[in-house]
Short mmCIF file of C-alpha atoms in Angstrom, two decimals:
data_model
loop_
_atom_site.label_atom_id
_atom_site.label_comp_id
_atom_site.label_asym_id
_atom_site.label_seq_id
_atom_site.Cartn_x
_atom_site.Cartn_y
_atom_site.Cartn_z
CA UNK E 473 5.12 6.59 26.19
CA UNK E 474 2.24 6.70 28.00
CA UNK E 475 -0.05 3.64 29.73
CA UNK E 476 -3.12 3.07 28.99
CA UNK E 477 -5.76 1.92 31.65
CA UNK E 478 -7.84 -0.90 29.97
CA UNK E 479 -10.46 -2.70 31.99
CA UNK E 480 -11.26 -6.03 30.36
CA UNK E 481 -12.69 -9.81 31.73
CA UNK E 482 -11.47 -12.91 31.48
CA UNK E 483 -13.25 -14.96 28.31
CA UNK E 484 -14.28 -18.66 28.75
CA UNK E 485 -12.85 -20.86 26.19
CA UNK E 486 -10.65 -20.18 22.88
CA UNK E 487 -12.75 -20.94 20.31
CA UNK E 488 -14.72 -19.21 17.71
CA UNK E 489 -18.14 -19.48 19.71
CA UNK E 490 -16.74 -17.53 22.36
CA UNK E 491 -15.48 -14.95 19.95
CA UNK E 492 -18.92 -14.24 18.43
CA UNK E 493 -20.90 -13.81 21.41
CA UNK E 494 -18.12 -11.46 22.41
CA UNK E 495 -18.53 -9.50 18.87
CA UNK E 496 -22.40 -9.53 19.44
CA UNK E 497 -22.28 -8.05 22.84
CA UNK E 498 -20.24 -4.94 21.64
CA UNK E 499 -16.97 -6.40 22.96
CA UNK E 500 -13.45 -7.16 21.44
CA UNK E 501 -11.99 -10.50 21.71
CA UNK E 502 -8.22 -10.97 22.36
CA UNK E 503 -5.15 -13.26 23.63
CA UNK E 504 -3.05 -12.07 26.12
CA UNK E 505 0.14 -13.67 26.36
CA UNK E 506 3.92 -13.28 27.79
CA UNK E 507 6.80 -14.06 30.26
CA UNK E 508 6.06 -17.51 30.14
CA UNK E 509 2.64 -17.46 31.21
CA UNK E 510 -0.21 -19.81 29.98
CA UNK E 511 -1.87 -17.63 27.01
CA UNK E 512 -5.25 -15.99 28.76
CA UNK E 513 -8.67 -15.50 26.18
CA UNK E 514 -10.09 -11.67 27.29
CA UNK E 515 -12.56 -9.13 26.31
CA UNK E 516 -12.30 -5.40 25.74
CA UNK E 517 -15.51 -3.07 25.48
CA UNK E 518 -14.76 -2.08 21.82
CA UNK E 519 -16.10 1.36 22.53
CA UNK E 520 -13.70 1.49 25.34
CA UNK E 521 -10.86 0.71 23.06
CA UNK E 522 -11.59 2.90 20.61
CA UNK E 523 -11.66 6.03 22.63
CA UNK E 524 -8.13 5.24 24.08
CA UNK E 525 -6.87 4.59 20.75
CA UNK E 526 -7.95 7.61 19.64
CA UNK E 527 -5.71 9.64 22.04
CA UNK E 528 -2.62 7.38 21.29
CA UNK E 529 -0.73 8.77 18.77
CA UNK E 530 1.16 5.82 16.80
CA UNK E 531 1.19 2.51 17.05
CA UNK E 532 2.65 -0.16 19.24
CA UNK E 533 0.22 1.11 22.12
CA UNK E 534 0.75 -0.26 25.52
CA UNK E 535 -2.34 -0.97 28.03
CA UNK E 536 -2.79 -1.81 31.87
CA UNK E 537 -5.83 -4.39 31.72
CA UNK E 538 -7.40 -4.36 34.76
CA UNK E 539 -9.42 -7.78 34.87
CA UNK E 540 -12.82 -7.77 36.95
CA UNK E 541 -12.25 -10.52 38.43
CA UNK E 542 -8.78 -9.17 40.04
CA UNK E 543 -5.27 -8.94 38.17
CA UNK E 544 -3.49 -6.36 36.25
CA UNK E 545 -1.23 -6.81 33.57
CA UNK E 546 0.91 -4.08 31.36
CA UNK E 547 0.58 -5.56 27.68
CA UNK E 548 1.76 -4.13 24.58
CA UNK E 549 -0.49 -4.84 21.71
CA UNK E 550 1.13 -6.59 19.16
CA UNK E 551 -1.63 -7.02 16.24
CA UNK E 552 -4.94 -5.51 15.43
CA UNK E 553 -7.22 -7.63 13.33
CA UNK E 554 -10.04 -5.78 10.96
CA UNK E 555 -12.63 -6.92 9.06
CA UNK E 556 -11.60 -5.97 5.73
CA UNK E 557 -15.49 -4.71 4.90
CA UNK E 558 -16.79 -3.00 8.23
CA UNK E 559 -13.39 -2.05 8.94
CA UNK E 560 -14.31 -3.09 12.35
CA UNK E 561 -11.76 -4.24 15.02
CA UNK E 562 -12.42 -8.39 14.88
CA UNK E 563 -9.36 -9.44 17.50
CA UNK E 564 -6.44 -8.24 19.57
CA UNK E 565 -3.18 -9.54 20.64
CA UNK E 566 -1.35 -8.48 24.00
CA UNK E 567 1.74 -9.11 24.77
CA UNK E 568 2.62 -9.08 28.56
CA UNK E 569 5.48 -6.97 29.27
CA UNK E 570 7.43 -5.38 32.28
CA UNK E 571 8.29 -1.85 31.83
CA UNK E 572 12.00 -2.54 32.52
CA UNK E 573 12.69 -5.07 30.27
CA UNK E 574 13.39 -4.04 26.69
CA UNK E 575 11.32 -5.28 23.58
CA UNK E 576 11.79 -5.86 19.80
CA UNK E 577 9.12 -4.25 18.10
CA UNK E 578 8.45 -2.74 14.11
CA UNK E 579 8.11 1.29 14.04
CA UNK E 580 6.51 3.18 11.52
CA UNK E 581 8.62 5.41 9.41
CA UNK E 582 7.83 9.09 8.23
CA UNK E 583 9.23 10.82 5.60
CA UNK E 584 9.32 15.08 6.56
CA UNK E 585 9.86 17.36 3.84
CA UNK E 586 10.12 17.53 -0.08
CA UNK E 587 13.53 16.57 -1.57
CA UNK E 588 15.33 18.86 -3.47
CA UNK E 589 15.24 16.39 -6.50
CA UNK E 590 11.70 16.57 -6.67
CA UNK E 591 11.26 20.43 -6.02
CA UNK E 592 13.61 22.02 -8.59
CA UNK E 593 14.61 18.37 -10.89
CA UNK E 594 10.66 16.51 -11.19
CA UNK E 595 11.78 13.55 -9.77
CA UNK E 596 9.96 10.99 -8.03
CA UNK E 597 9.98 10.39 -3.98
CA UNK E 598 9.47 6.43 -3.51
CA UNK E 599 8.66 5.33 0.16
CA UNK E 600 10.18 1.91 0.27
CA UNK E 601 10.25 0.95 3.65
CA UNK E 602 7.39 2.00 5.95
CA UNK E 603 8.86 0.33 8.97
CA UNK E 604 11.98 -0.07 11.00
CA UNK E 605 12.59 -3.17 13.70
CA UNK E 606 14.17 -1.60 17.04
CA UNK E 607 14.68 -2.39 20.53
CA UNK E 608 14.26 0.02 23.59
CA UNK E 609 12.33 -0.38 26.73
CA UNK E 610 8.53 0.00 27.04
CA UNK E 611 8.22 3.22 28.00
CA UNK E 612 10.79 4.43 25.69
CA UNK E 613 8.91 2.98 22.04
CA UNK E 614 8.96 5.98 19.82
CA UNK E 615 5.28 7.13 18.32
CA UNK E 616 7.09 7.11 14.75
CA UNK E 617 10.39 7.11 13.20
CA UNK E 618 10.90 10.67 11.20
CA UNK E 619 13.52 10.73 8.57
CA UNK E 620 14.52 13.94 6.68
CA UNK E 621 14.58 13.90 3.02
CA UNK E 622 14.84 17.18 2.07
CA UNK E 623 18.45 17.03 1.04
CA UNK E 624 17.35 13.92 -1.53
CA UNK E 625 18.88 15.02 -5.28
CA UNK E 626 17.35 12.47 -8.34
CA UNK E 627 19.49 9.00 -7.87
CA UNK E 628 20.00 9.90 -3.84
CA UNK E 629 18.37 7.65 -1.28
CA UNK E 630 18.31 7.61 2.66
CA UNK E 631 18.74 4.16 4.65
CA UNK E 632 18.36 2.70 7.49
CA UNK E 633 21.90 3.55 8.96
CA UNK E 634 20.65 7.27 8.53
CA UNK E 635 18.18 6.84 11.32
CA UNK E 636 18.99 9.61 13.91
CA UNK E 637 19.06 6.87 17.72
CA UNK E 638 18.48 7.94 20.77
CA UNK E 639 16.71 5.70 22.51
CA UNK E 640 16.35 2.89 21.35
CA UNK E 641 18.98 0.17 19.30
CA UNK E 642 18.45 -0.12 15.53
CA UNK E 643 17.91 -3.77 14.36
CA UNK E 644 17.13 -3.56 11.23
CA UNK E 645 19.81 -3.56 8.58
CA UNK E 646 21.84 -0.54 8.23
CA UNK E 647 22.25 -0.62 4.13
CA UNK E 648 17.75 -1.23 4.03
CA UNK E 649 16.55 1.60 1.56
CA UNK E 650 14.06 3.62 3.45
CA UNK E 651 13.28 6.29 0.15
CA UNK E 652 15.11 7.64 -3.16
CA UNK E 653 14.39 10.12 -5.82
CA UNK E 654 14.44 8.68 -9.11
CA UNK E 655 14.00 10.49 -12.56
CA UNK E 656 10.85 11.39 -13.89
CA UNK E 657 9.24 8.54 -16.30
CA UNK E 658 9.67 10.33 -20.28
CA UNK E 659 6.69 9.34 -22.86
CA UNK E 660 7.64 9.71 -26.02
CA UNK E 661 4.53 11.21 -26.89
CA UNK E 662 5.50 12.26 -30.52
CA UNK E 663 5.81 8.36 -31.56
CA UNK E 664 2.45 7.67 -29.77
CA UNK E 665 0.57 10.42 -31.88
CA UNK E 666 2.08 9.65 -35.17
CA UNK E 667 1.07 5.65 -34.26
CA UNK E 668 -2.53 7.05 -34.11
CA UNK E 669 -2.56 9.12 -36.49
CA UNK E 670 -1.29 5.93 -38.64
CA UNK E 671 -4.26 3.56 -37.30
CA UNK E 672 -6.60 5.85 -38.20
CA UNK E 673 -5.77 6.98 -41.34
CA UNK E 674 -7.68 5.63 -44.29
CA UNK E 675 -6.70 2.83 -47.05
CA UNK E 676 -6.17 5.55 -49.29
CA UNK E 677 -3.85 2.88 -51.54
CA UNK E 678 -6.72 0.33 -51.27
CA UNK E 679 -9.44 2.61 -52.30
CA UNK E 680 -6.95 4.35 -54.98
CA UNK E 681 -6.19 0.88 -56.31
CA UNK E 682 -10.54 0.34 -56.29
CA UNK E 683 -10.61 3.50 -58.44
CA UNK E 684 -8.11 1.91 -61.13
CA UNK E 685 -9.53 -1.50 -61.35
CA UNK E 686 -13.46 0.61 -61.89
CA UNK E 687 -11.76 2.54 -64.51
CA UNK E 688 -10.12 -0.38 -66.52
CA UNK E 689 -12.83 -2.40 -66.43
CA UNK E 690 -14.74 0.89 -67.93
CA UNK E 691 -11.90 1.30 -70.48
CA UNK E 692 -12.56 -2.63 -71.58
CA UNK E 693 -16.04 -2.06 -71.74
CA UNK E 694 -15.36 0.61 -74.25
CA UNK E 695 -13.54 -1.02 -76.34
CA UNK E 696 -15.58 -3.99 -76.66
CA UNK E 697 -18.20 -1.66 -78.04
CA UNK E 698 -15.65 -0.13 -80.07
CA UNK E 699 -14.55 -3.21 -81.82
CA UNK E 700 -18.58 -3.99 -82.24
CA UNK E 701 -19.32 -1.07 -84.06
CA UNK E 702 -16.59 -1.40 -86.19
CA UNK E 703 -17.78 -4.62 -87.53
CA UNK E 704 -21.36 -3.59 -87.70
CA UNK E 705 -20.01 -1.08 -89.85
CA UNK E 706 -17.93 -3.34 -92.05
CA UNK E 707 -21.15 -5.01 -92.58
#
């Protein structure tokens, strides 16, 4: 993995204060810490950064800060903070590292092709682990972890322990799930359809039952006029 060359300046104080001015002048704040050294507040040119990140492919990036007022020091950088609006990089964390001592760090993992069980059965790829913990030496921090899936039936699932080392050490736990195909979800669509069809249906009962009340009370009225008649007529 390549270095890259980071100029950056020492930054008075630790505080927030310090931080915003930073921010306001177009710069990055960060921590730079390591081998036992008292933790160091710097600045970045966020313009600067960006650019170099932008030709790093990966994460776990490592820089040589070269400090104006004298000093160099090969960091990794350990966290990127953003401001979950503006998207905009708020601080940055760099670990101070030599190049011959190994390091623990998180790798991403990628998943390459399409598994079997999806292509010819419709099952489901999950991702459930994005990232792997190894250890290998600075310049020696793979850009990503690539895993092959394409053999994957529906039910199958690729782990940790499937992780193709060269290297670097795997610490992470050999029996961690990295993906699996699982069946396709089944709707029962037919019960759903008839349950709508039910809801909307009419009160025909109700509005039969309506009908039959109407005509007995018309059939009462009847034969009240009926009886009436009759004893008019007896009259």
């Amino acid at each position: 993995m390549a270095v890259i060359a980071m100029p950056a300046e020492k930054r008075d104080g630790l505080g927030k204060g310090g931080a915003r001015k930073a921010r306001a002048a177009g710069k990055i704040p960060g921590i730079l810490y390591g081998h036992g050294e008292t933790p160091m507040a710097v600045n970045v040119v966020a313009r600067t950064f960006q650019l170099a990140l932008q030709k790093h492919k990966g994460g776990n990036a490592i820089v040589n800060l070269s400090l104006d007022g004298g000093g160099e020091y090969t960091a990794l950088i350990r966290d990127v903070q953003y401001d979950p609006i503006t998207h905009h990089v708020l601080h940055l964390d760099f670990q101070h590292i030599s190049l011959t001592e190994t390091v623990e760090l998180e790798v991403t993992v990628h998943l390459a092709g399409i598994p079997v069980g999806v292509k010819d059965g419709g099952g489901i790829l999950e991702h459930i682990t994005r990232s792997l913990e190894v250890r290998c030496l600075p310049t020696q921090i793979p850009a990503a972890l690539e895993v092959d899936v394409t053999h994957l039936n529906i039910g199958e699932s690729v782990h940790a322990r499937d992780v193709v080392v060269k290297d670097f050490e795997m610490l992470s736990d050999p029996d961690v799930t990295i993906a699996t195909v699982v069946a396709p979800t089944v709707i029962e669509e037919t019960a759903a359809v008839e349950g709508a069809v039910a809801a909307a249906e009419p009160e025909v009962v109700t509005a039969k039952g309506k009908k039959d009340d109407d005509a007995e009370d018309k059939d009462k009225d009847k034969d009240k006029d009926k009886d009436k008649k009759e004893k008019k007529d007896k009259k």
